[in-house]
Amino acid sequence: MSKTVSGFSKLTKLEKIDWLVSNFFNNDVKVKQILMQYWNSNPVLQDLHDDFIENTISNFYLPFGIAPNFVINGKDYTIPMAIEESSVVAAASLVAKFWSTRGGFKASVISTKKIGQVHFMFEGTNNEIKNYFTKKKAALLLATKAITQNMQKRGGGIVDIELRDKTVDLANYYQLHVTFETVDSMGANFINSCLEAIANEFEKEDVQIVMSILSNYVPECLVHAEVSCKVDKLYAENSELFAQKFVQAVQIANAETHRAVTHNKGIMNGIDAVVIATGNDFRAIEAGAHAYAAKSGRYKSLTNATIENGIFKFWIEIPLALGTVGGLTKLHPLSKLSLKMLDNPSAKELMEIIAVAGLAQNFAALRALTTTGIQKGHMKMHLTNIIKQLGASAEEKQYLIDYFEHKTITHNAVVEAYNKLIGENG
Ligand code: MEV
């Protein structure tokens, strides 16, 4: 039996669920209950979430945690993080505290330009299209006037429009490469509207517009964040060796793609969590960050570390196109609250905070990897998860945690120890 459907979007939420349950879950009532137990009891809030996307049937929760004790450019922050992975928020908090007693994090925005492109085909000569562009340039800017007016009032707008000859890469392919300043908004809608207006104005019989769209590769929307301290203040025992291994770990990520990807994934654990909590687009951030990591033609670490004259320095440079107005930022009550928690930052300040979250996460990962390994912490969490699944009481839980302090944790070993315990107690 075919499970395709037409007019699905017109069905009510309950009708959509009924369709799903009858077609894919054999009319199991429990499925409907699971979906509905995540509905918000406040209908206004539920309507708000329903309208974020299409065909909404329920909500999918992510834990929302906070990492206190961040000192960035001398200011205290508690950073909101939305993430499902255990240990990330704990790592952020520990590293924040650690660096708060060593001068804190320093961060600065290098540039904030964003890019959009009108991609088109032209079969004539390079000179012909150049002349046409030169003649048209003022009209192209004028065509966006209604859209750019407000942005200009806030200090943004179109910075420049360039004609780029891409015919070496693809026959007849040219583009209008447009640079934007979008101030505190991420600016996706603004950029795309400007590009479409520019494309309309530019189009003529022998200019075939293919598409107009912003680029998520934003190497000129760049932020730097760093920490530094004397090598001997870095680690309790054998600080010099620790610093050396730490730097080597970064060098390995710079030399080897398999390691670089995992290294950068750890950085994105911190970055995405704050990007999501503040209502920004984590797919855009991910795509832009990884492209930047590969800008030399080889995929490398987004962080760097050095030891010079007894000083350990660790830094990140990453493109982050973010907004603190527009999009979901003020629409989602938790994003709004997250921004308030951060003292309603400008987009620039948010770039600094989020770069720091990524740097902190990388510091935690490399510190663990080059010393104790990461499994110690992870297995502790694994143990508590198994104990939870077993339905152990608070006393039984404590007994098992103590019992496994110096033993290897496996699912079987925990179940065995638990069974023995309740056998003895019962
Ligand atoms: C796990 O989510 C992230 C790490 O693998 C990052 C790293 O290896 O640097 C721990």
PDB file of N, CA and C and ligand atoms in Angstrom, residues 85 259 262-263 265-266 269 365 369 374, ligand 1:
ATOM      1  N   GLU A  85      24.769  16.677  24.298  1.00  0.00           N
ATOM      2  CA  GLU A  85      25.944  15.856  24.647  1.00  0.00           C
ATOM      3  C   GLU A  85      26.425  16.145  26.065  1.00  0.00           C
ATOM      4  N   ARG A 259      42.502  13.855  12.403  1.00  0.00           N
ATOM      5  CA  ARG A 259      42.507  14.464  13.736  1.00  0.00           C
ATOM      6  C   ARG A 259      41.890  15.872  13.690  1.00  0.00           C
ATOM      7  N   THR A 262      38.062  15.935  14.049  1.00  0.00           N
ATOM      8  CA  THR A 262      37.583  15.647  15.417  1.00  0.00           C
ATOM      9  C   THR A 262      37.904  16.820  16.349  1.00  0.00           C
ATOM     10  N   HIS A 263      39.089  17.364  16.162  1.00  0.00           N
ATOM     11  CA  HIS A 263      39.535  18.541  16.931  1.00  0.00           C
ATOM     12  C   HIS A 263      38.528  19.689  16.735  1.00  0.00           C
ATOM     13  N   LYS A 265      35.498  19.410  15.587  1.00  0.00           N
ATOM     14  CA  LYS A 265      34.168  18.978  16.068  1.00  0.00           C
ATOM     15  C   LYS A 265      34.015  19.365  17.541  1.00  0.00           C
ATOM     16  N   GLY A 266      35.084  19.154  18.295  1.00  0.00           N
ATOM     17  CA  GLY A 266      35.056  19.523  19.716  1.00  0.00           C
ATOM     18  C   GLY A 266      34.855  21.018  19.895  1.00  0.00           C
ATOM     19  N   ASN A 269      31.303  21.809  19.408  1.00  0.00           N
ATOM     20  CA  ASN A 269      30.455  21.452  20.557  1.00  0.00           C
ATOM     21  C   ASN A 269      30.122  22.710  21.352  1.00  0.00           C
ATOM     22  N   ALA A 365      39.039  19.723  25.879  1.00  0.00           N
ATOM     23  CA  ALA A 365      39.248  18.447  25.187  1.00  0.00           C
ATOM     24  C   ALA A 365      40.737  18.111  25.139  1.00  0.00           C
ATOM     25  N   LEU A 369      42.589  15.010  26.769  1.00  0.00           N
ATOM     26  CA  LEU A 369      43.198  14.023  25.861  1.00  0.00           C
ATOM     27  C   LEU A 369      44.688  13.841  26.109  1.00  0.00           C
ATOM     28  N   ILE A 374      39.827  11.054  27.688  1.00  0.00           N
ATOM     29  CA  ILE A 374      38.466  11.567  27.938  1.00  0.00           C
ATOM     30  C   ILE A 374      37.521  10.495  28.467  1.00  0.00           C
TER      31      ILE A 374
HETATM   32  C1  MEV B   1      33.676  14.854  21.563  1.00  0.00           C
HETATM   33  O1  MEV B   1      32.385  15.343  21.322  1.00  0.00           O
HETATM   34  C2  MEV B   1      34.713  15.890  21.191  1.00  0.00           C
HETATM   35  C3  MEV B   1      36.170  15.427  21.265  1.00  0.00           C
HETATM   36  O2  MEV B   1      36.356  14.237  20.498  1.00  0.00           O
HETATM   37  C4  MEV B   1      36.994  16.563  20.699  1.00  0.00           C
HETATM   38  C5  MEV B   1      38.455  16.224  20.496  1.00  0.00           C
HETATM   39  O3  MEV B   1      38.800  15.038  20.293  1.00  0.00           O
HETATM   40  O4  MEV B   1      39.249  17.178  20.487  1.00  0.00           O
HETATM   41  C6  MEV B   1      36.575  15.107  22.681  1.00  0.00           C
END
